[in-house]
mmCIF file with all atom_site columns, C-alpha atoms in Angstrom:
data_model
loop_
_atom_site.group_PDB
_atom_site.id
_atom_site.type_symbol
_atom_site.label_atom_id
_atom_site.label_alt_id
_atom_site.label_comp_id
_atom_site.label_asym_id
_atom_site.label_entity_id
_atom_site.label_seq_id
_atom_site.pdbx_PDB_ins_code
_atom_site.Cartn_x
_atom_site.Cartn_y
_atom_site.Cartn_z
_atom_site.occupancy
_atom_site.B_iso_or_equiv
_atom_site.pdbx_formal_charge
_atom_site.auth_seq_id
_atom_site.auth_comp_id
_atom_site.auth_asym_id
_atom_site.auth_atom_id
_atom_site.pdbx_PDB_model_num
ATOM 1   C CA . MET Y 1 1   ? 34.665  10.088  -16.223 1.00 39.00 ? 17  MET Y CA 1
ATOM 2   C CA . MET Y 1 2   ? 34.290  10.983  -12.599 1.00 42.00 ? 18  MET Y CA 1
ATOM 3   C CA . SER Y 1 3   ? 37.419  10.602  -10.518 1.00 44.00 ? 19  SER Y CA 1
ATOM 4   C CA . GLN Y 1 4   ? 37.177  8.844   -7.176  1.00 54.00 ? 20  GLN Y CA 1
ATOM 5   C CA . ASN Y 1 5   ? 36.361  12.066  -5.353  1.00 66.00 ? 21  ASN Y CA 1
ATOM 6   C CA . GLN Y 1 6   ? 35.947  14.915  -7.809  1.00 84.00 ? 22  GLN Y CA 1
ATOM 7   C CA . PRO Y 1 7   ? 32.964  15.203  -10.163 1.00 88.00 ? 23  PRO Y CA 1
ATOM 8   C CA . ASN Y 1 8   ? 33.419  17.084  -13.422 1.00 91.00 ? 24  ASN Y CA 1
ATOM 9   C CA . PRO Y 1 9   ? 31.322  20.243  -14.135 1.00 91.00 ? 25  PRO Y CA 1
ATOM 10  C CA . GLU Y 1 10  ? 28.508  18.347  -15.909 1.00 90.00 ? 26  GLU Y CA 1
ATOM 11  C CA . GLN Y 1 11  ? 28.250  15.834  -13.074 1.00 92.00 ? 27  GLN Y CA 1
ATOM 12  C CA . LEU Y 1 12  ? 28.289  18.648  -10.541 1.00 94.00 ? 28  LEU Y CA 1
ATOM 13  C CA . LYS Y 1 13  ? 25.224  20.173  -12.224 1.00 94.00 ? 29  LYS Y CA 1
ATOM 14  C CA . ILE Y 1 14  ? 23.376  16.865  -11.742 1.00 93.00 ? 30  ILE Y CA 1
ATOM 15  C CA . ILE Y 1 15  ? 24.465  16.489  -8.106  1.00 94.00 ? 31  ILE Y CA 1
ATOM 16  C CA . ASN Y 1 16  ? 23.336  20.040  -7.301  1.00 95.00 ? 32  ASN Y CA 1
ATOM 17  C CA . TYR Y 1 17  ? 19.980  19.762  -9.108  1.00 94.00 ? 33  TYR Y CA 1
ATOM 18  C CA . ILE Y 1 18  ? 17.627  18.666  -6.323  1.00 94.00 ? 34  ILE Y CA 1
ATOM 19  C CA . ASN Y 1 19  ? 14.207  20.189  -7.031  1.00 91.00 ? 35  ASN Y CA 1
ATOM 20  C CA . GLY Y 1 20  ? 12.221  19.312  -10.158 1.00 89.00 ? 36  GLY Y CA 1
ATOM 21  C CA . ALA Y 1 21  ? 12.426  16.687  -12.885 1.00 91.00 ? 37  ALA Y CA 1
ATOM 22  C CA . LEU Y 1 22  ? 15.758  15.717  -14.389 1.00 90.00 ? 38  LEU Y CA 1
ATOM 23  C CA . LEU Y 1 23  ? 16.667  13.177  -17.103 1.00 90.00 ? 39  LEU Y CA 1
ATOM 24  C CA . ILE Y 1 24  ? 20.265  11.981  -17.185 1.00 88.00 ? 40  ILE Y CA 1
ATOM 25  C CA . LEU Y 1 25  ? 21.638  10.275  -20.297 1.00 88.00 ? 41  LEU Y CA 1
ATOM 26  C CA . ALA Y 1 26  ? 24.974  8.580   -19.712 1.00 85.00 ? 42  ALA Y CA 1
ATOM 27  C CA . PRO Y 1 27  ? 26.685  5.510   -21.199 1.00 83.00 ? 43  PRO Y CA 1
ATOM 28  C CA . VAL Y 1 28  ? 28.139  2.660   -19.158 1.00 80.00 ? 44  VAL Y CA 1
ATOM 29  C CA . GLY Y 1 29  ? 31.346  3.451   -17.251 1.00 81.00 ? 45  GLY Y CA 1
ATOM 30  C CA . THR Y 1 30  ? 30.823  7.194   -16.881 1.00 83.00 ? 46  THR Y CA 1
ATOM 31  C CA . GLY Y 1 31  ? 30.272  7.153   -13.126 1.00 85.00 ? 47  GLY Y CA 1
ATOM 32  C CA . LYS Y 1 32  ? 26.478  7.359   -13.232 1.00 86.00 ? 48  LYS Y CA 1
ATOM 33  C CA . THR Y 1 33  ? 25.825  5.391   -10.019 1.00 86.00 ? 49  THR Y CA 1
ATOM 34  C CA . ARG Y 1 34  ? 28.350  7.492   -8.088  1.00 89.00 ? 50  ARG Y CA 1
ATOM 35  C CA . VAL Y 1 35  ? 26.772  10.710  -9.401  1.00 92.00 ? 51  VAL Y CA 1
ATOM 36  C CA . LEU Y 1 36  ? 23.264  9.535   -8.454  1.00 92.00 ? 52  LEU Y CA 1
ATOM 37  C CA . SER Y 1 37  ? 24.507  8.505   -5.014  1.00 93.00 ? 53  SER Y CA 1
ATOM 38  C CA . SER Y 1 38  ? 26.178  11.899  -4.555  1.00 94.00 ? 54  SER Y CA 1
ATOM 39  C CA . ARG Y 1 39  ? 22.913  13.573  -5.566  1.00 95.00 ? 55  ARG Y CA 1
ATOM 40  C CA . VAL Y 1 40  ? 21.069  11.653  -2.817  1.00 96.00 ? 56  VAL Y CA 1
ATOM 41  C CA . VAL Y 1 41  ? 23.679  12.730  -0.243  1.00 95.00 ? 57  VAL Y CA 1
ATOM 42  C CA . ASN Y 1 42  ? 23.314  16.320  -1.417  1.00 96.00 ? 58  ASN Y CA 1
ATOM 43  C CA . ALA Y 1 43  ? 19.502  16.095  -1.172  1.00 96.00 ? 59  ALA Y CA 1
ATOM 44  C CA . ILE Y 1 44  ? 19.896  15.099  2.487   1.00 96.00 ? 60  ILE Y CA 1
ATOM 45  C CA . LYS Y 1 45  ? 22.302  18.021  3.045   1.00 95.00 ? 61  LYS Y CA 1
ATOM 46  C CA . GLN Y 1 46  ? 19.700  20.311  1.452   1.00 95.00 ? 62  GLN Y CA 1
ATOM 47  C CA . GLY Y 1 47  ? 17.173  19.260  4.104   1.00 95.00 ? 63  GLY Y CA 1
ATOM 48  C CA . ILE Y 1 48  ? 15.253  16.369  2.548   1.00 96.00 ? 64  ILE Y CA 1
ATOM 49  C CA . PRO Y 1 49  ? 14.739  13.720  5.267   1.00 96.00 ? 65  PRO Y CA 1
ATOM 50  C CA . PRO Y 1 50  ? 16.310  10.356  4.306   1.00 97.00 ? 66  PRO Y CA 1
ATOM 51  C CA . GLU Y 1 51  ? 13.027  8.541   5.030   1.00 97.00 ? 67  GLU Y CA 1
ATOM 52  C CA . LYS Y 1 52  ? 11.423  10.717  2.314   1.00 97.00 ? 68  LYS Y CA 1
ATOM 53  C CA . ILE Y 1 53  ? 13.907  9.513   -0.336  1.00 97.00 ? 69  ILE Y CA 1
ATOM 54  C CA . LEU Y 1 54  ? 13.112  6.673   -2.760  1.00 96.00 ? 70  LEU Y CA 1
ATOM 55  C CA . CYS Y 1 55  ? 15.766  5.218   -5.068  1.00 95.00 ? 71  CYS Y CA 1
ATOM 56  C CA . LEU Y 1 56  ? 14.274  2.871   -7.658  1.00 93.00 ? 72  LEU Y CA 1
ATOM 57  C CA . THR Y 1 57  ? 16.117  0.664   -10.089 1.00 88.00 ? 73  THR Y CA 1
ATOM 58  C CA . PHE Y 1 58  ? 15.343  -2.174  -12.448 1.00 84.00 ? 74  PHE Y CA 1
ATOM 59  C CA . THR Y 1 59  ? 17.694  -4.952  -11.309 1.00 85.00 ? 75  THR Y CA 1
ATOM 60  C CA . ASN Y 1 60  ? 18.721  -6.406  -7.944  1.00 89.00 ? 76  ASN Y CA 1
ATOM 61  C CA . ARG Y 1 61  ? 22.349  -5.914  -8.969  1.00 89.00 ? 77  ARG Y CA 1
ATOM 62  C CA . ALA Y 1 62  ? 21.872  -2.174  -9.530  1.00 86.00 ? 78  ALA Y CA 1
ATOM 63  C CA . ALA Y 1 63  ? 19.946  -1.803  -6.251  1.00 90.00 ? 79  ALA Y CA 1
ATOM 64  C CA . LYS Y 1 64  ? 22.760  -3.602  -4.408  1.00 91.00 ? 80  LYS Y CA 1
ATOM 65  C CA . GLU Y 1 65  ? 25.351  -1.288  -5.977  1.00 90.00 ? 81  GLU Y CA 1
ATOM 66  C CA . MET Y 1 66  ? 23.355  1.792   -4.958  1.00 90.00 ? 82  MET Y CA 1
ATOM 67  C CA . LYS Y 1 67  ? 23.005  0.475   -1.396  1.00 93.00 ? 83  LYS Y CA 1
ATOM 68  C CA . GLU Y 1 68  ? 26.741  -0.158  -1.130  1.00 93.00 ? 84  GLU Y CA 1
ATOM 69  C CA . ARG Y 1 69  ? 27.563  3.334   -2.415  1.00 91.00 ? 85  ARG Y CA 1
ATOM 70  C CA . LEU Y 1 70  ? 25.181  5.091   -0.038  1.00 93.00 ? 86  LEU Y CA 1
ATOM 71  C CA . ALA Y 1 71  ? 26.199  2.924   2.930   1.00 93.00 ? 87  ALA Y CA 1
ATOM 72  C CA . GLN Y 1 72  ? 29.735  4.288   2.440   1.00 93.00 ? 88  GLN Y CA 1
ATOM 73  C CA . MET Y 1 73  ? 28.743  7.889   1.664   1.00 92.00 ? 89  MET Y CA 1
ATOM 74  C CA . CYS Y 1 74  ? 26.124  8.467   4.381   1.00 92.00 ? 90  CYS Y CA 1
ATOM 75  C CA . PRO Y 1 75  ? 26.261  5.573   6.869   1.00 92.00 ? 91  PRO Y CA 1
ATOM 76  C CA . GLN Y 1 76  ? 24.095  7.319   9.490   1.00 91.00 ? 92  GLN Y CA 1
ATOM 77  C CA . GLN Y 1 77  ? 21.210  8.226   7.174   1.00 92.00 ? 93  GLN Y CA 1
ATOM 78  C CA . PHE Y 1 78  ? 21.517  5.228   4.846   1.00 92.00 ? 94  PHE Y CA 1
ATOM 79  C CA . ARG Y 1 79  ? 19.242  2.937   6.863   1.00 92.00 ? 95  ARG Y CA 1
ATOM 80  C CA . TYR Y 1 80  ? 16.298  5.336   6.440   1.00 95.00 ? 96  TYR Y CA 1
ATOM 81  C CA . ILE Y 1 81  ? 16.539  5.615   2.629   1.00 96.00 ? 97  ILE Y CA 1
ATOM 82  C CA . THR Y 1 82  ? 14.269  3.337   0.570   1.00 96.00 ? 98  THR Y CA 1
ATOM 83  C CA . ILE Y 1 83  ? 16.343  1.633   -2.152  1.00 95.00 ? 99  ILE Y CA 1
ATOM 84  C CA . LYS Y 1 84  ? 14.401  -0.966  -4.126  1.00 95.00 ? 100 LYS Y CA 1
ATOM 85  C CA . THR Y 1 85  ? 13.661  -2.469  -7.505  1.00 93.00 ? 101 THR Y CA 1
ATOM 86  C CA . PHE Y 1 86  ? 10.190  -1.800  -8.952  1.00 92.00 ? 102 PHE Y CA 1
ATOM 87  C CA . HIS Y 1 87  ? 9.132   -5.325  -8.048  1.00 93.00 ? 103 HIS Y CA 1
ATOM 88  C CA . SER Y 1 88  ? 10.387  -5.166  -4.450  1.00 95.00 ? 104 SER Y CA 1
ATOM 89  C CA . LEU Y 1 89  ? 8.723   -1.768  -3.933  1.00 95.00 ? 105 LEU Y CA 1
ATOM 90  C CA . CYS Y 1 90  ? 5.435   -3.157  -5.261  1.00 95.00 ? 106 CYS Y CA 1
ATOM 91  C CA . THR Y 1 91  ? 5.810   -6.210  -3.012  1.00 96.00 ? 107 THR Y CA 1
ATOM 92  C CA . SER Y 1 92  ? 6.215   -3.893  0.009   1.00 95.00 ? 108 SER Y CA 1
ATOM 93  C CA . ILE Y 1 93  ? 3.179   -1.812  -0.972  1.00 95.00 ? 109 ILE Y CA 1
ATOM 94  C CA . LEU Y 1 94  ? 1.025   -4.908  -1.478  1.00 95.00 ? 110 LEU Y CA 1
ATOM 95  C CA . ARG Y 1 95  ? 2.084   -6.446  1.846   1.00 94.00 ? 111 ARG Y CA 1
ATOM 96  C CA . ILE Y 1 96  ? 0.707   -3.328  3.544   1.00 93.00 ? 112 ILE Y CA 1
ATOM 97  C CA . GLU Y 1 97  ? -2.351  -2.719  1.355   1.00 93.00 ? 113 GLU Y CA 1
ATOM 98  C CA . ALA Y 1 98  ? -3.264  -6.268  0.207   1.00 87.00 ? 114 ALA Y CA 1
ATOM 99  C CA . LYS Y 1 99  ? -6.511  -6.503  2.161   1.00 84.00 ? 115 LYS Y CA 1
ATOM 100 C CA . ASN Y 1 100 ? -7.937  -3.527  0.273   1.00 82.00 ? 116 ASN Y CA 1
ATOM 101 C CA . ILE Y 1 101 ? -7.991  -5.462  -3.014  1.00 80.00 ? 117 ILE Y CA 1
ATOM 102 C CA . GLY Y 1 102 ? -8.723  -8.898  -1.606  1.00 83.00 ? 118 GLY Y CA 1
ATOM 103 C CA . LEU Y 1 103 ? -5.165  -10.219 -1.692  1.00 86.00 ? 119 LEU Y CA 1
ATOM 104 C CA . PRO Y 1 104 ? -3.807  -12.331 1.161   1.00 87.00 ? 120 PRO Y CA 1
ATOM 105 C CA . ALA Y 1 105 ? -1.048  -10.464 3.018   1.00 85.00 ? 121 ALA Y CA 1
ATOM 106 C CA . ASP Y 1 106 ? 0.957   -13.700 3.160   1.00 90.00 ? 122 ASP Y CA 1
ATOM 107 C CA . PHE Y 1 107 ? 1.176   -13.994 -0.629  1.00 94.00 ? 123 PHE Y CA 1
ATOM 108 C CA . VAL Y 1 108 ? 4.265   -15.597 -2.143  1.00 95.00 ? 124 VAL Y CA 1
ATOM 109 C CA . VAL Y 1 109 ? 6.007   -14.328 -5.275  1.00 96.00 ? 125 VAL Y CA 1
ATOM 110 C CA . TYR Y 1 110 ? 6.370   -16.978 -7.989  1.00 96.00 ? 126 TYR Y CA 1
ATOM 111 C CA . ASP Y 1 111 ? 9.574   -16.676 -9.973  1.00 93.00 ? 127 ASP Y CA 1
ATOM 112 C CA . ASP Y 1 112 ? 9.697   -17.458 -13.694 1.00 93.00 ? 128 ASP Y CA 1
ATOM 113 C CA . THR Y 1 113 ? 10.622  -21.111 -13.080 1.00 95.00 ? 129 THR Y CA 1
ATOM 114 C CA . ASP Y 1 114 ? 7.526   -21.626 -10.899 1.00 95.00 ? 130 ASP Y CA 1
ATOM 115 C CA . CYS Y 1 115 ? 5.311   -19.822 -13.419 1.00 97.00 ? 131 CYS Y CA 1
ATOM 116 C CA . LYS Y 1 116 ? 6.657   -21.772 -16.387 1.00 96.00 ? 132 LYS Y CA 1
ATOM 117 C CA . GLY Y 1 117 ? 5.970   -25.056 -14.554 1.00 96.00 ? 133 GLY Y CA 1
ATOM 118 C CA . LEU Y 1 118 ? 2.357   -23.991 -14.079 1.00 97.00 ? 134 LEU Y CA 1
ATOM 119 C CA . ILE Y 1 119 ? 1.994   -22.861 -17.696 1.00 97.00 ? 135 ILE Y CA 1
ATOM 120 C CA . LYS Y 1 120 ? 3.507   -26.111 -18.992 1.00 96.00 ? 136 LYS Y CA 1
ATOM 121 C CA . GLU Y 1 121 ? 0.880   -28.033 -17.023 1.00 96.00 ? 137 GLU Y CA 1
ATOM 122 C CA . ILE Y 1 122 ? -2.132  -25.858 -17.946 1.00 97.00 ? 138 ILE Y CA 1
ATOM 123 C CA . PHE Y 1 123 ? -1.370  -25.201 -21.623 1.00 96.00 ? 139 PHE Y CA 1
ATOM 124 C CA . GLY Y 1 124 ? 0.088   -28.644 -22.323 1.00 95.00 ? 140 GLY Y CA 1
ATOM 125 C CA . LEU Y 1 125 ? 3.294   -27.191 -23.763 1.00 94.00 ? 141 LEU Y CA 1
ATOM 126 C CA . SER Y 1 126 ? 6.624   -29.022 -23.857 1.00 92.00 ? 142 SER Y CA 1
ATOM 127 C CA . LYS Y 1 127 ? 9.161   -26.714 -25.529 1.00 95.00 ? 143 LYS Y CA 1
ATOM 128 C CA . ASP Y 1 128 ? 10.782  -24.196 -23.207 1.00 94.00 ? 144 ASP Y CA 1
ATOM 129 C CA . ARG Y 1 129 ? 10.595  -21.480 -25.883 1.00 95.00 ? 145 ARG Y CA 1
ATOM 130 C CA . ASP Y 1 130 ? 6.810   -21.951 -26.251 1.00 96.00 ? 146 ASP Y CA 1
ATOM 131 C CA . ILE Y 1 131 ? 6.342   -21.901 -22.471 1.00 96.00 ? 147 ILE Y CA 1
ATOM 132 C CA . GLN Y 1 132 ? 8.393   -18.698 -22.133 1.00 96.00 ? 148 GLN Y CA 1
ATOM 133 C CA . ASN Y 1 133 ? 6.424   -17.067 -24.980 1.00 97.00 ? 149 ASN Y CA 1
ATOM 134 C CA . LYS Y 1 134 ? 3.128   -17.919 -23.299 1.00 97.00 ? 150 LYS Y CA 1
ATOM 135 C CA . LEU Y 1 135 ? 4.313   -16.480 -19.975 1.00 97.00 ? 151 LEU Y CA 1
ATOM 136 C CA . SER Y 1 136 ? 5.406   -13.312 -21.807 1.00 96.00 ? 152 SER Y CA 1
ATOM 137 C CA . GLN Y 1 137 ? 2.027   -13.031 -23.555 1.00 97.00 ? 153 GLN Y CA 1
ATOM 138 C CA . ILE Y 1 138 ? 0.148   -13.359 -20.257 1.00 97.00 ? 154 ILE Y CA 1
ATOM 139 C CA . ALA Y 1 139 ? 2.421   -10.754 -18.642 1.00 96.00 ? 155 ALA Y CA 1
ATOM 140 C CA . ASP Y 1 140 ? 1.877   -8.479  -21.644 1.00 95.00 ? 156 ASP Y CA 1
ATOM 141 C CA . CYS Y 1 141 ? -1.895  -8.481  -21.067 1.00 95.00 ? 157 CYS Y CA 1
ATOM 142 C CA . LYS Y 1 142 ? -1.318  -7.315  -17.489 1.00 95.00 ? 158 LYS Y CA 1
ATOM 143 C CA . THR Y 1 143 ? 1.316   -4.779  -18.502 1.00 93.00 ? 159 THR Y CA 1
ATOM 144 C CA . LYS Y 1 144 ? -0.964  -3.189  -21.107 1.00 93.00 ? 160 LYS Y CA 1
ATOM 145 C CA . ALA Y 1 145 ? -4.111  -3.275  -18.942 1.00 91.00 ? 161 ALA Y CA 1
ATOM 146 C CA . SER Y 1 146 ? -6.298  -0.196  -19.413 1.00 90.00 ? 162 SER Y CA 1
ATOM 147 C CA . HIS Y 1 147 ? -7.908  1.709   -16.551 1.00 87.00 ? 163 HIS Y CA 1
ATOM 148 C CA . LEU Y 1 148 ? -11.109 -0.292  -17.067 1.00 88.00 ? 164 LEU Y CA 1
ATOM 149 C CA . GLU Y 1 149 ? -9.173  -3.577  -16.916 1.00 90.00 ? 165 GLU Y CA 1
ATOM 150 C CA . LEU Y 1 150 ? -7.498  -2.511  -13.651 1.00 88.00 ? 166 LEU Y CA 1
ATOM 151 C CA . SER Y 1 151 ? -10.861 -2.612  -11.861 1.00 85.00 ? 167 SER Y CA 1
ATOM 152 C CA . PRO Y 1 152 ? -10.801 -5.327  -9.143  1.00 79.00 ? 168 PRO Y CA 1
ATOM 153 C CA . ASN Y 1 153 ? -14.083 -6.781  -10.518 1.00 82.00 ? 169 ASN Y CA 1
ATOM 154 C CA . TYR Y 1 154 ? -13.026 -6.908  -14.177 1.00 88.00 ? 170 TYR Y CA 1
ATOM 155 C CA . PRO Y 1 155 ? -13.432 -10.501 -15.522 1.00 90.00 ? 171 PRO Y CA 1
ATOM 156 C CA . LEU Y 1 156 ? -10.110 -12.318 -15.901 1.00 87.00 ? 172 LEU Y CA 1
ATOM 157 C CA . GLN Y 1 157 ? -11.062 -13.935 -19.186 1.00 90.00 ? 173 GLN Y CA 1
ATOM 158 C CA . GLN Y 1 158 ? -11.772 -10.510 -20.670 1.00 93.00 ? 174 GLN Y CA 1
ATOM 159 C CA . LEU Y 1 159 ? -8.318  -9.284  -19.600 1.00 94.00 ? 175 LEU Y CA 1
ATOM 160 C CA . PHE Y 1 160 ? -6.700  -12.149 -21.518 1.00 96.00 ? 176 PHE Y CA 1
ATOM 161 C CA . LEU Y 1 161 ? -8.907  -11.929 -24.646 1.00 95.00 ? 177 LEU Y CA 1
ATOM 162 C CA . PRO Y 1 162 ? -6.020  -10.629 -26.825 1.00 95.00 ? 178 PRO Y CA 1
ATOM 163 C CA . LEU Y 1 163 ? -4.619  -14.186 -26.580 1.00 96.00 ? 179 LEU Y CA 1
ATOM 164 C CA . GLY Y 1 164 ? -7.692  -15.682 -28.300 1.00 95.00 ? 180 GLY Y CA 1
ATOM 165 C CA . MET Y 1 165 ? -10.650 -17.467 -26.695 1.00 96.00 ? 181 MET Y CA 1
ATOM 166 C CA . ARG Y 1 166 ? -8.926  -20.776 -25.864 1.00 96.00 ? 182 ARG Y CA 1
ATOM 167 C CA . ASP Y 1 167 ? -5.773  -19.207 -24.444 1.00 97.00 ? 183 ASP Y CA 1
ATOM 168 C CA . ALA Y 1 168 ? -7.802  -16.565 -22.563 1.00 96.00 ? 184 ALA Y CA 1
ATOM 169 C CA . ARG Y 1 169 ? -9.657  -19.372 -20.794 1.00 96.00 ? 185 ARG Y CA 1
ATOM 170 C CA . LEU Y 1 170 ? -6.401  -21.175 -19.957 1.00 97.00 ? 186 LEU Y CA 1
ATOM 171 C CA . ALA Y 1 171 ? -4.693  -17.935 -18.851 1.00 97.00 ? 187 ALA Y CA 1
ATOM 172 C CA . SER Y 1 172 ? -7.655  -17.317 -16.524 1.00 96.00 ? 188 SER Y CA 1
ATOM 173 C CA . LYS Y 1 173 ? -7.122  -20.813 -15.110 1.00 96.00 ? 189 LYS Y CA 1
ATOM 174 C CA . TYR Y 1 174 ? -3.413  -20.007 -14.599 1.00 97.00 ? 190 TYR Y CA 1
ATOM 175 C CA . GLN Y 1 175 ? -4.371  -16.844 -12.730 1.00 95.00 ? 191 GLN Y CA 1
ATOM 176 C CA . THR Y 1 176 ? -7.030  -18.622 -10.640 1.00 95.00 ? 192 THR Y CA 1
ATOM 177 C CA . ILE Y 1 177 ? -4.568  -21.336 -9.581  1.00 96.00 ? 193 ILE Y CA 1
ATOM 178 C CA . LEU Y 1 178 ? -2.031  -18.656 -8.605  1.00 95.00 ? 194 LEU Y CA 1
ATOM 179 C CA . GLN Y 1 179 ? -4.712  -16.969 -6.476  1.00 92.00 ? 195 GLN Y CA 1
ATOM 180 C CA . GLU Y 1 180 ? -5.707  -20.252 -4.837  1.00 94.00 ? 196 GLU Y CA 1
ATOM 181 C CA . ARG Y 1 181 ? -2.049  -20.803 -3.911  1.00 95.00 ? 197 ARG Y CA 1
ATOM 182 C CA . HIS Y 1 182 ? -1.707  -17.225 -2.590  1.00 94.00 ? 198 HIS Y CA 1
ATOM 183 C CA . GLY Y 1 183 ? 0.780   -16.622 -5.397  1.00 95.00 ? 199 GLY Y CA 1
ATOM 184 C CA . LEU Y 1 184 ? 1.640   -13.591 -7.512  1.00 96.00 ? 200 LEU Y CA 1
ATOM 185 C CA . ASP Y 1 185 ? 3.921   -13.557 -10.535 1.00 96.00 ? 201 ASP Y CA 1
ATOM 186 C CA . PHE Y 1 186 ? 6.228   -10.631 -11.356 1.00 95.00 ? 202 PHE Y CA 1
ATOM 187 C CA . ALA Y 1 187 ? 3.678   -8.991  -13.673 1.00 95.00 ? 203 ALA Y CA 1
ATOM 188 C CA . ASP Y 1 188 ? 1.026   -9.239  -10.920 1.00 95.00 ? 204 ASP Y CA 1
ATOM 189 C CA . LEU Y 1 189 ? 3.153   -7.132  -8.562  1.00 95.00 ? 205 LEU Y CA 1
ATOM 190 C CA . ILE Y 1 190 ? 2.975   -4.146  -10.924 1.00 94.00 ? 206 ILE Y CA 1
ATOM 191 C CA . PHE Y 1 191 ? -0.589  -4.914  -12.058 1.00 94.00 ? 207 PHE Y CA 1
ATOM 192 C CA . TYR Y 1 192 ? -2.079  -5.019  -8.553  1.00 93.00 ? 208 TYR Y CA 1
ATOM 193 C CA . VAL Y 1 193 ? -0.325  -1.853  -7.393  1.00 94.00 ? 209 VAL Y CA 1
ATOM 194 C CA . ARG Y 1 194 ? -1.670  -0.064  -10.479 1.00 93.00 ? 210 ARG Y CA 1
ATOM 195 C CA . SER Y 1 195 ? -5.122  -1.492  -9.688  1.00 92.00 ? 211 SER Y CA 1
ATOM 196 C CA . LEU Y 1 196 ? -4.812  -0.372  -6.069  1.00 93.00 ? 212 LEU Y CA 1
ATOM 197 C CA . PHE Y 1 197 ? -3.760  3.177   -6.993  1.00 93.00 ? 213 PHE Y CA 1
ATOM 198 C CA . HIS Y 1 198 ? -6.450  3.396   -9.688  1.00 91.00 ? 214 HIS Y CA 1
ATOM 199 C CA . SER Y 1 199 ? -9.272  2.204   -7.427  1.00 90.00 ? 215 SER Y CA 1
ATOM 200 C CA . TYR Y 1 200 ? -8.396  3.796   -4.080  1.00 92.00 ? 216 TYR Y CA 1
ATOM 201 C CA . PRO Y 1 201 ? -7.496  7.519   -4.310  1.00 93.00 ? 217 PRO Y CA 1
ATOM 202 C CA . GLU Y 1 202 ? -6.956  7.760   -0.535  1.00 94.00 ? 218 GLU Y CA 1
ATOM 203 C CA . ILE Y 1 203 ? -4.295  5.014   -0.664  1.00 93.00 ? 219 ILE Y CA 1
ATOM 204 C CA . THR Y 1 204 ? -2.689  6.676   -3.684  1.00 93.00 ? 220 THR Y CA 1
ATOM 205 C CA . GLN Y 1 205 ? -2.552  9.958   -1.786  1.00 94.00 ? 221 GLN Y CA 1
ATOM 206 C CA . ARG Y 1 206 ? -0.963  8.292   1.231   1.00 93.00 ? 222 ARG Y CA 1
ATOM 207 C CA . TRP Y 1 207 ? 1.830   6.813   -0.895  1.00 93.00 ? 223 TRP Y CA 1
ATOM 208 C CA . LYS Y 1 208 ? 2.276   10.071  -2.803  1.00 91.00 ? 224 LYS Y CA 1
ATOM 209 C CA . GLN Y 1 209 ? 2.975   11.808  0.494   1.00 94.00 ? 225 GLN Y CA 1
ATOM 210 C CA . LYS Y 1 210 ? 5.486   9.178   1.597   1.00 95.00 ? 226 LYS Y CA 1
ATOM 211 C CA . PHE Y 1 211 ? 8.321   10.371  -0.666  1.00 95.00 ? 227 PHE Y CA 1
ATOM 212 C CA . ASP Y 1 212 ? 9.547   13.870  -1.567  1.00 95.00 ? 228 ASP Y CA 1
ATOM 213 C CA . PHE Y 1 213 ? 12.577  12.808  -3.638  1.00 96.00 ? 229 PHE Y CA 1
ATOM 214 C CA . ILE Y 1 214 ? 12.357  9.958   -6.160  1.00 95.00 ? 230 ILE Y CA 1
ATOM 215 C CA . GLN Y 1 215 ? 15.279  8.844   -8.278  1.00 94.00 ? 231 GLN Y CA 1
ATOM 216 C CA . VAL Y 1 216 ? 15.023  6.084   -10.913 1.00 91.00 ? 232 VAL Y CA 1
ATOM 217 C CA . ASP Y 1 217 ? 18.140  4.359   -12.226 1.00 86.00 ? 233 ASP Y CA 1
ATOM 218 C CA . GLU Y 1 218 ? 18.148  2.495   -15.570 1.00 76.00 ? 234 GLU Y CA 1
ATOM 219 C CA . VAL Y 1 219 ? 14.840  4.131   -16.536 1.00 73.00 ? 235 VAL Y CA 1
ATOM 220 C CA . GLN Y 1 220 ? 15.270  2.906   -20.128 1.00 71.00 ? 236 GLN Y CA 1
ATOM 221 C CA . ASP Y 1 221 ? 14.521  -0.646  -18.932 1.00 71.00 ? 237 ASP Y CA 1
ATOM 222 C CA . THR Y 1 222 ? 11.104  0.245   -17.541 1.00 73.00 ? 238 THR Y CA 1
ATOM 223 C CA . HIS Y 1 223 ? 7.865   -0.402  -19.410 1.00 72.00 ? 239 HIS Y CA 1
ATOM 224 C CA . LEU Y 1 224 ? 4.880   1.929   -19.387 1.00 75.00 ? 240 LEU Y CA 1
ATOM 225 C CA . SER Y 1 225 ? 3.049   0.231   -16.501 1.00 79.00 ? 241 SER Y CA 1
ATOM 226 C CA . GLU Y 1 226 ? 6.086   0.615   -14.215 1.00 77.00 ? 242 GLU Y CA 1
ATOM 227 C CA . TYR Y 1 227 ? 6.556   4.199   -15.339 1.00 75.00 ? 243 TYR Y CA 1
#
């Protein structure tokens, strides 16, 4: 455990390790968030500009906790640090780059409740479990999309073929309706950023240069497309 102010020797190694890749394995309640926050503060002390720091996490709760920690530890620099979930980072990227892949910049993000309502209507399902499974299957197709399937011109029905012919057609309809309503679901946020980075090397390079220090919390909760 880390005391309120004093890290133990193992934690100190993490805090002082600024350059290069580092994987931290720590169970709940061992002061991980405080150590990661201290590492960010140390990175700034070592000369990394706060605007070049990206802290990514999986949940809004974890992002909020990181923000609160850093607001206390480095109040002056805190406002320049990017602290986001994967989905909120992808939303920010797409707001800026949307026009490059034919997305409207004023897109709205559909939450699971909105998406399940649409799926219920299109697939004619009534049980909540079946609706949730169908949403998960559609998201899975996007998550596992290959480089070929990330192409902006790749046919939607082909992307959803793992679901079978009938469901692929209905999943394409789901996606088309989302597009007509300027909507993206959570899986789309990751999918379209991957598509953007795959198809436009100059945009990829611009975002690569934006951050010098990237720290991911709760990395075990990420899937391959986020990674």
